[in-house]
CSV table of N, CA and C in Angstrom, one decimal:
chain,number,residue,atom,x,y,z
A,1,UNK,N,61.6,141.1,114.5
A,1,UNK,CA,61.4,139.9,115.0
A,1,UNK,C,62.4,139.7,116.3
A,2,UNK,N,62.0,139.3,117.4
A,2,UNK,CA,62.9,139.1,118.5
A,2,UNK,C,63.7,137.9,118.2
A,3,UNK,N,65.0,137.8,118.7
A,3,UNK,CA,65.7,136.7,118.6
A,3,UNK,C,65.5,135.9,119.9
A,4,UNK,N,64.6,135.0,120.0
A,4,UNK,CA,64.4,134.4,121.2
A,4,UNK,C,65.4,133.4,121.3
A,5,UNK,N,65.9,132.9,122.6
A,5,UNK,CA,67.0,132.0,123.0
A,5,UNK,C,66.4,130.5,122.8
A,6,UNK,N,67.3,129.7,122.4
A,6,UNK,CA,66.8,128.3,122.3
A,6,UNK,C,66.5,127.7,123.8
A,7,UNK,N,65.5,126.9,123.7
A,7,UNK,CA,65.0,126.3,125.0
A,7,UNK,C,65.3,124.9,125.1
A,8,UNK,N,65.4,124.2,123.9
A,8,UNK,CA,65.6,122.9,123.7
A,8,UNK,C,66.0,122.4,122.4
A,9,UNK,N,66.2,121.3,122.0
A,9,UNK,CA,66.3,120.8,120.7
A,9,UNK,C,65.7,119.7,120.2
A,10,UNK,N,65.5,119.6,119.0
A,10,UNK,CA,64.7,118.4,118.4
A,10,UNK,C,65.3,118.0,117.2
A,11,UNK,N,64.9,116.8,116.7
A,11,UNK,CA,65.3,116.4,115.2
A,11,UNK,C,64.4,117.1,114.3
A,12,UNK,N,64.9,117.7,113.3
A,12,UNK,CA,64.2,118.5,112.2
A,12,UNK,C,63.5,117.5,111.5
A,13,UNK,N,62.1,117.8,111.3
A,13,UNK,CA,61.4,116.8,110.5
A,13,UNK,C,61.4,117.0,109.1
A,14,UNK,N,62.2,117.9,108.6
A,14,UNK,CA,62.6,118.1,107.2
A,14,UNK,C,63.7,117.4,106.7
A,15,UNK,N,65.0,117.5,107.4
A,15,UNK,CA,66.1,116.9,107.1
A,15,UNK,C,66.7,115.8,107.9
A,16,UNK,N,66.2,115.8,109.3
A,16,UNK,CA,66.6,115.0,110.2
A,16,UNK,C,67.9,115.2,111.2
A,17,UNK,N,68.3,116.6,110.8
A,17,UNK,CA,69.5,117.2,111.6
A,17,UNK,C,68.9,117.8,112.9
A,18,UNK,N,69.8,118.2,113.8
A,18,UNK,CA,69.4,118.9,115.0
A,18,UNK,C,68.7,120.2,114.6
A,19,UNK,N,67.7,120.6,115.2
A,19,UNK,CA,67.2,121.9,115.2
A,19,UNK,C,66.8,122.5,116.6
A,20,UNK,N,66.9,123.8,116.8
A,20,UNK,CA,66.7,124.4,118.2
A,20,UNK,C,65.3,124.7,118.2
A,21,UNK,N,64.7,124.5,119.5
A,21,UNK,CA,63.4,124.8,119.8
A,21,UNK,C,63.5,126.1,120.5
A,22,UNK,N,62.5,127.0,119.9
A,22,UNK,CA,62.5,128.4,120.7
A,22,UNK,C,60.9,128.7,120.9
A,23,UNK,N,60.8,129.6,121.8
A,23,UNK,CA,59.3,130.0,122.2
A,23,UNK,C,59.1,131.4,122.0
A,24,UNK,N,58.0,131.7,121.4
A,24,UNK,CA,57.6,133.2,121.2
A,24,UNK,C,57.6,133.8,122.5
A,25,UNK,N,57.9,135.2,122.5
A,25,UNK,CA,58.0,135.8,123.7
A,25,UNK,C,56.7,136.6,124.1
A,26,UNK,N,55.9,136.6,123.0
A,26,UNK,CA,54.7,137.3,123.1
A,26,UNK,C,53.4,136.4,122.7
A,27,UNK,N,52.3,136.9,122.9
A,27,UNK,CA,51.0,136.2,122.3
A,27,UNK,C,50.9,134.8,122.9
A,28,UNK,N,50.6,133.9,122.0
A,28,UNK,CA,50.4,132.6,122.8
A,28,UNK,C,51.6,131.7,123.0
A,29,UNK,N,52.6,132.4,122.9
A,29,UNK,CA,53.9,131.6,123.4
A,29,UNK,C,54.1,130.3,122.8
A,30,UNK,N,53.9,130.3,121.4
A,30,UNK,CA,54.0,128.9,120.7
A,30,UNK,C,55.5,128.7,120.4
A,31,UNK,N,55.7,127.4,120.3
A,31,UNK,CA,57.0,126.9,120.0
A,31,UNK,C,57.4,127.0,118.5
A,32,UNK,N,58.5,127.2,118.1
A,32,UNK,CA,59.0,127.2,116.8
A,32,UNK,C,60.3,126.5,116.6
A,33,UNK,N,60.7,125.9,115.6
A,33,UNK,CA,62.1,125.3,115.5
A,33,UNK,C,62.8,126.1,114.4
A,34,UNK,N,64.3,126.0,114.6
A,34,UNK,CA,65.1,126.8,113.7
A,34,UNK,C,66.3,125.7,113.4
A,35,UNK,N,66.2,125.3,112.0
A,35,UNK,CA,67.2,124.3,111.6
A,35,UNK,C,68.3,125.0,110.6
A,36,UNK,N,69.5,124.8,110.7
A,36,UNK,CA,70.4,125.4,109.9
A,36,UNK,C,70.2,125.0,108.4
A,37,UNK,N,69.7,123.7,108.2
A,37,UNK,CA,69.4,123.3,106.8
A,37,UNK,C,68.1,123.9,106.2
A,38,UNK,N,67.0,123.9,107.0
A,38,UNK,CA,65.6,123.9,106.6
A,38,UNK,C,65.2,125.4,106.9
A,39,UNK,N,65.8,126.1,108.0
A,39,UNK,CA,65.1,127.2,108.3
A,39,UNK,C,64.3,127.4,109.6
A,40,UNK,N,63.5,128.4,109.6
A,40,UNK,CA,62.6,128.5,110.6
A,40,UNK,C,61.2,127.9,110.4
A,41,UNK,N,60.6,127.2,111.3
A,41,UNK,CA,59.3,126.4,111.2
A,41,UNK,C,58.4,127.0,112.1
A,42,UNK,N,57.3,127.8,111.8
A,42,UNK,CA,56.5,128.3,112.8
A,42,UNK,C,55.1,128.0,112.6
A,43,UNK,N,54.9,126.5,112.3
A,43,UNK,CA,53.6,126.1,112.3
A,43,UNK,C,52.9,126.0,113.7
A,44,UNK,N,51.6,126.3,113.7
A,44,UNK,CA,50.9,126.7,114.9
A,44,UNK,C,49.8,125.6,115.3
A,45,UNK,N,49.7,124.6,114.6
A,45,UNK,CA,48.7,123.7,114.7
A,45,UNK,C,48.9,122.9,116.1
A,46,UNK,N,47.8,122.5,116.9
A,46,UNK,CA,47.8,122.1,118.1
A,46,UNK,C,48.6,120.6,118.1
A,47,UNK,N,48.2,119.9,117.1
A,47,UNK,CA,49.0,118.6,117.0
A,47,UNK,C,50.5,118.6,116.9
A,48,UNK,N,50.9,119.6,115.9
A,48,UNK,CA,52.5,119.7,115.9
A,48,UNK,C,53.0,120.5,117.2
A,49,UNK,N,52.3,121.3,117.8
A,49,UNK,CA,52.9,121.9,119.0
A,49,UNK,C,53.0,120.8,120.0
A,50,UNK,N,52.1,119.9,120.2
A,50,UNK,CA,52.1,118.9,121.1
A,50,UNK,C,53.3,118.0,120.8
A,51,UNK,N,53.6,117.6,119.6
A,51,UNK,CA,54.6,116.6,119.0
A,51,UNK,C,55.7,117.3,119.4
A,52,UNK,N,56.0,118.6,119.2
A,52,UNK,CA,57.4,119.2,119.5
A,52,UNK,C,57.7,119.2,121.1
A,53,UNK,N,56.5,119.5,121.9
A,53,UNK,CA,56.7,119.4,123.3
A,53,UNK,C,57.0,118.1,123.8
A,54,UNK,N,56.6,116.9,123.2
A,54,UNK,CA,56.9,115.5,123.7
A,54,UNK,C,58.2,115.3,123.2
A,55,UNK,N,58.7,115.7,122.0
A,55,UNK,CA,59.9,115.3,121.5
A,55,UNK,C,61.2,116.0,121.7
A,56,UNK,N,61.0,117.3,122.2
A,56,UNK,CA,62.2,118.0,122.5
A,56,UNK,C,62.9,117.6,123.8
A,57,UNK,N,64.2,117.8,123.7
A,57,UNK,CA,65.2,117.4,124.7
A,57,UNK,C,65.9,118.6,125.1
A,58,UNK,N,66.3,118.7,126.3
A,58,UNK,CA,67.3,119.7,127.0
A,58,UNK,C,68.4,120.1,125.8
A,59,UNK,N,68.9,121.2,125.9
A,59,UNK,CA,70.0,121.4,125.0
A,59,UNK,C,71.2,120.7,125.2
A,60,UNK,N,71.4,120.3,126.5
A,60,UNK,CA,72.8,119.5,126.7
A,60,UNK,C,72.7,118.0,126.6
A,61,UNK,N,71.3,117.6,126.3
A,61,UNK,CA,71.2,116.1,126.3
A,61,UNK,C,71.4,115.5,124.7
A,62,UNK,N,71.6,114.2,124.5
A,62,UNK,CA,71.8,113.9,123.2
A,62,UNK,C,70.3,113.5,122.7
A,63,UNK,N,70.2,113.7,121.3
A,63,UNK,CA,69.1,113.6,120.5
A,63,UNK,C,69.0,112.1,120.3
A,64,UNK,N,67.7,111.7,120.2
A,64,UNK,CA,67.6,110.2,119.9
A,64,UNK,C,67.9,109.9,118.4
A,65,UNK,N,68.0,108.7,118.1
A,65,UNK,CA,68.6,108.5,116.6
A,65,UNK,C,67.5,108.9,115.7
A,66,UNK,N,68.2,109.4,114.6
A,66,UNK,CA,67.4,110.0,113.5
A,66,UNK,C,66.6,108.9,112.8
A,67,UNK,N,65.3,109.2,112.5
A,67,UNK,CA,64.7,108.3,111.7
A,67,UNK,C,64.6,108.8,110.2
A,68,UNK,N,64.1,108.2,109.1
A,68,UNK,CA,64.2,108.7,108.0
A,68,UNK,C,63.3,110.0,107.9
A,69,UNK,N,63.8,111.0,107.2
A,69,UNK,CA,63.0,112.3,107.3
A,69,UNK,C,61.6,112.1,106.3
A,70,UNK,N,60.7,112.8,106.7
A,70,UNK,CA,59.4,112.7,106.0
A,70,UNK,C,59.7,113.0,104.5
A,71,UNK,N,60.6,114.1,104.0
A,71,UNK,CA,60.5,114.3,102.7
A,71,UNK,C,61.4,113.1,101.9
A,72,UNK,N,62.2,112.4,102.6
A,72,UNK,CA,62.8,111.3,102.0
A,72,UNK,C,61.9,110.1,101.7
A,73,UNK,N,60.9,110.1,102.8
A,73,UNK,CA,59.8,108.9,102.4
A,73,UNK,C,59.1,109.4,101.4
A,74,UNK,N,58.6,110.5,101.3
A,74,UNK,CA,57.7,111.0,100.2
A,74,UNK,C,58.4,110.9,98.9
A,75,UNK,N,59.7,111.2,98.8
A,75,UNK,CA,60.3,111.2,97.6
A,75,UNK,C,60.8,109.8,97.1
A,76,UNK,N,60.6,108.7,97.9
A,76,UNK,CA,61.0,107.3,97.4
A,76,UNK,C,60.1,107.0,96.3
A,77,UNK,N,60.6,106.6,95.2
A,77,UNK,CA,59.8,106.3,94.1
A,77,UNK,C,59.1,105.1,94.5
A,78,UNK,N,57.7,104.9,94.2
A,78,UNK,CA,56.9,103.9,94.3
A,78,UNK,C,57.3,102.8,93.2
A,79,UNK,N,57.1,101.5,93.6
A,79,UNK,CA,57.3,100.4,92.8
A,79,UNK,C,56.2,100.6,91.7
A,80,UNK,N,56.4,100.0,90.4
A,80,UNK,CA,55.3,100.1,89.4
A,80,UNK,C,54.1,99.3,89.8
A,81,UNK,N,54.1,98.4,90.7
A,81,UNK,CA,52.9,97.7,91.1
A,81,UNK,C,51.9,98.5,92.0
A,82,UNK,N,52.7,99.3,92.8
A,82,UNK,CA,52.0,100.3,93.7
A,82,UNK,C,51.3,101.6,93.1
A,83,UNK,N,51.7,101.8,92.0
A,83,UNK,CA,51.2,103.0,91.3
A,83,UNK,C,49.6,102.9,91.0
A,84,UNK,N,49.1,104.0,91.4
A,84,UNK,CA,47.5,104.2,91.1
A,84,UNK,C,47.3,104.3,89.6
A,85,UNK,N,46.3,103.8,89.1
A,85,UNK,CA,46.0,103.9,87.7
A,85,UNK,C,44.5,104.2,87.7
A,86,UNK,N,44.0,105.3,86.8
A,86,UNK,CA,42.5,105.6,86.7
A,86,UNK,C,41.8,104.3,86.1
A,87,UNK,N,40.6,104.3,86.4
A,87,UNK,CA,39.6,103.4,85.8
A,87,UNK,C,39.1,103.9,84.5
A,88,UNK,N,39.5,103.0,83.3
A,88,UNK,CA,39.0,103.7,82.0
A,88,UNK,C,37.6,104.0,81.9
A,89,UNK,N,36.7,103.4,82.8
A,89,UNK,CA,35.2,103.7,82.5
A,89,UNK,C,34.8,104.9,83.1
A,90,UNK,N,35.6,105.2,84.3
A,90,UNK,CA,35.1,106.5,85.0
A,90,UNK,C,36.0,107.7,84.6
A,91,UNK,N,36.8,107.4,83.6
A,91,UNK,CA,37.6,108.6,83.1
A,91,UNK,C,36.8,109.6,82.4
A,92,UNK,N,37.0,111.0,82.5
A,92,UNK,CA,36.2,111.8,81.8
A,92,UNK,C,36.5,111.7,80.1
A,93,UNK,N,35.6,112.3,79.5
A,93,UNK,CA,35.8,112.3,78.0
A,93,UNK,C,36.9,113.2,77.6
A,94,UNK,N,37.4,112.8,76.3
A,94,UNK,CA,38.4,113.8,76.1
A,94,UNK,C,37.9,115.1,75.4
A,95,UNK,N,38.6,116.0,75.2
A,95,UNK,CA,38.0,117.4,74.7
A,95,UNK,C,37.6,117.2,73.2
A,96,UNK,N,38.1,116.4,72.5
A,96,UNK,CA,37.5,116.3,71.2
A,96,UNK,C,36.1,115.5,71.2
A,97,UNK,N,36.0,114.8,71.9
A,97,UNK,CA,34.6,114.2,72.1
A,97,UNK,C,33.5,115.1,72.6
A,98,UNK,N,33.9,116.0,73.5
A,98,UNK,CA,32.9,116.8,74.0
A,98,UNK,C,32.5,118.0,73.1
A,99,UNK,N,33.7,118.4,72.2
A,99,UNK,CA,33.4,119.5,71.3
A,99,UNK,C,32.5,119.1,70.3
A,100,UNK,N,32.5,117.9,69.8
A,100,UNK,CA,31.4,117.4,68.7
A,100,UNK,C,30.1,117.0,69.2
A,101,UNK,N,29.9,116.9,70.7
A,101,UNK,CA,28.6,116.5,71.0
A,101,UNK,C,27.4,117.4,70.7
A,102,UNK,N,26.3,116.7,70.5
A,102,UNK,CA,25.1,117.6,70.2
A,102,UNK,C,23.9,117.2,71.0
A,103,UNK,N,24.2,117.3,72.5
A,103,UNK,CA,23.3,116.8,73.3
A,103,UNK,C,22.3,118.0,73.6
A,104,UNK,N,21.4,118.0,74.6
A,104,UNK,CA,20.6,119.0,75.0
A,104,UNK,C,21.3,120.2,75.5
A,105,UNK,N,22.5,120.1,75.8
A,105,UNK,CA,23.2,121.4,76.4
A,105,UNK,C,23.5,122.1,75.3
A,106,UNK,N,24.0,121.4,74.2
A,106,UNK,CA,24.4,122.4,73.0
A,106,UNK,C,23.2,123.1,72.3
A,107,UNK,N,22.0,122.4,72.3
A,107,UNK,CA,20.8,122.9,71.5
A,107,UNK,C,20.3,124.2,72.5
A,108,UNK,N,20.4,123.9,73.6
A,108,UNK,CA,20.2,125.1,74.7
A,108,UNK,C,20.8,126.2,74.3
A,109,UNK,N,22.1,126.2,74.2
A,109,UNK,CA,23.0,127.2,74.0
A,109,UNK,C,22.8,127.9,72.6
A,110,UNK,N,22.4,127.0,71.5
A,110,UNK,CA,22.0,127.7,70.3
A,110,UNK,C,20.7,128.4,70.4
A,111,UNK,N,19.8,127.9,71.2
A,111,UNK,CA,18.5,128.6,71.3
A,111,UNK,C,18.6,130.0,71.9
A,112,UNK,N,19.6,130.0,72.9
A,112,UNK,CA,19.7,131.2,73.7
A,112,UNK,C,20.6,132.2,72.9
A,113,UNK,N,21.3,131.8,72.0
A,113,UNK,CA,22.1,132.7,71.2
A,113,UNK,C,21.1,133.2,70.0
A,114,UNK,N,20.4,132.3,69.7
A,114,UNK,CA,19.3,132.9,68.6
A,114,UNK,C,18.4,134.0,69.2
A,115,UNK,N,17.9,133.9,70.5
A,115,UNK,CA,17.0,134.7,71.1
A,115,UNK,C,17.8,136.0,71.4
A,116,UNK,N,19.0,135.9,71.8
A,116,UNK,CA,19.8,137.1,72.0
A,116,UNK,C,20.0,137.9,70.6
A,117,UNK,N,20.3,137.2,69.6
A,117,UNK,CA,20.3,137.7,68.3
A,117,UNK,C,19.2,138.6,67.7
A,118,UNK,N,18.1,138.0,68.0
A,118,UNK,CA,16.8,138.6,67.7
A,118,UNK,C,16.6,139.8,68.5
A,119,UNK,N,16.7,139.6,69.7
A,119,UNK,CA,16.5,140.7,70.8
A,119,UNK,C,17.3,142.0,70.4
A,120,UNK,N,18.7,141.6,70.0
A,120,UNK,CA,19.5,142.8,69.6
A,120,UNK,C,19.2,143.4,68.4
A,121,UNK,N,18.7,142.7,67.4
A,121,UNK,CA,18.3,143.2,66.2
A,121,UNK,C,17.0,144.0,66.4
A,122,UNK,N,16.1,143.7,67.3
A,122,UNK,CA,14.9,144.6,67.4
A,122,UNK,C,15.4,145.8,68.1
A,123,UNK,N,16.1,145.8,69.2
A,123,UNK,CA,16.6,147.1,69.9
A,123,UNK,C,17.2,147.9,68.9
A,124,UNK,N,17.9,147.4,67.9
A,124,UNK,CA,18.7,148.1,67.1
A,124,UNK,C,17.8,148.9,66.0
A,125,UNK,N,16.9,148.3,65.6
A,125,UNK,CA,15.8,148.9,64.8
A,125,UNK,C,14.9,149.9,65.6
A,126,UNK,N,14.7,149.7,66.8
A,126,UNK,CA,13.9,150.5,67.7
A,126,UNK,C,14.7,151.8,67.9
A,127,UNK,N,16.0,151.8,68.1
A,127,UNK,CA,16.7,153.0,68.4
A,127,UNK,C,17.3,153.6,67.2
A,128,UNK,N,17.2,153.0,66.0
A,128,UNK,CA,17.7,153.8,64.8
A,128,UNK,C,16.5,154.5,64.3
A,129,UNK,N,15.4,154.4,64.9
A,129,UNK,CA,14.1,155.2,64.3
A,129,UNK,C,13.6,154.5,63.0
A,130,UNK,N,13.8,153.3,62.9
A,130,UNK,CA,13.2,152.5,62.0
A,130,UNK,C,14.1,152.3,60.8
A,131,UNK,N,15.1,153.2,60.7
A,131,UNK,CA,16.0,153.0,59.6
A,131,UNK,C,17.1,152.1,59.9
A,132,UNK,N,17.5,151.4,58.8
A,132,UNK,CA,18.4,150.3,59.0
A,132,UNK,C,19.9,150.9,58.8
């Protein structure tokens, strides 16, 4: 991998520190960032590439104030009132309830097993020459 020179800088969206913006020397000439803390970020999506282009500043310019990093926002514990709880009526049955069910699906399974057993028994008798 070529060591492309930094063309600008940007706030790392992982940790909020300064990261270098570099550009691939071949292919689509996509931007990528290099942060001392988070490492190299080579995501290629159009929306992210546009965001980097809009927010990068020259190497000798000051970076805008850091906002709270995305990881810190995601790791902030939710208050108990904001926590999602499943609806008890739409929750799936527990495994013990489904094991003991005797619905049409279980009867079909038993019927197929019986047909398979009889078929194998007939084939066994046929290939053994009538001897058991």
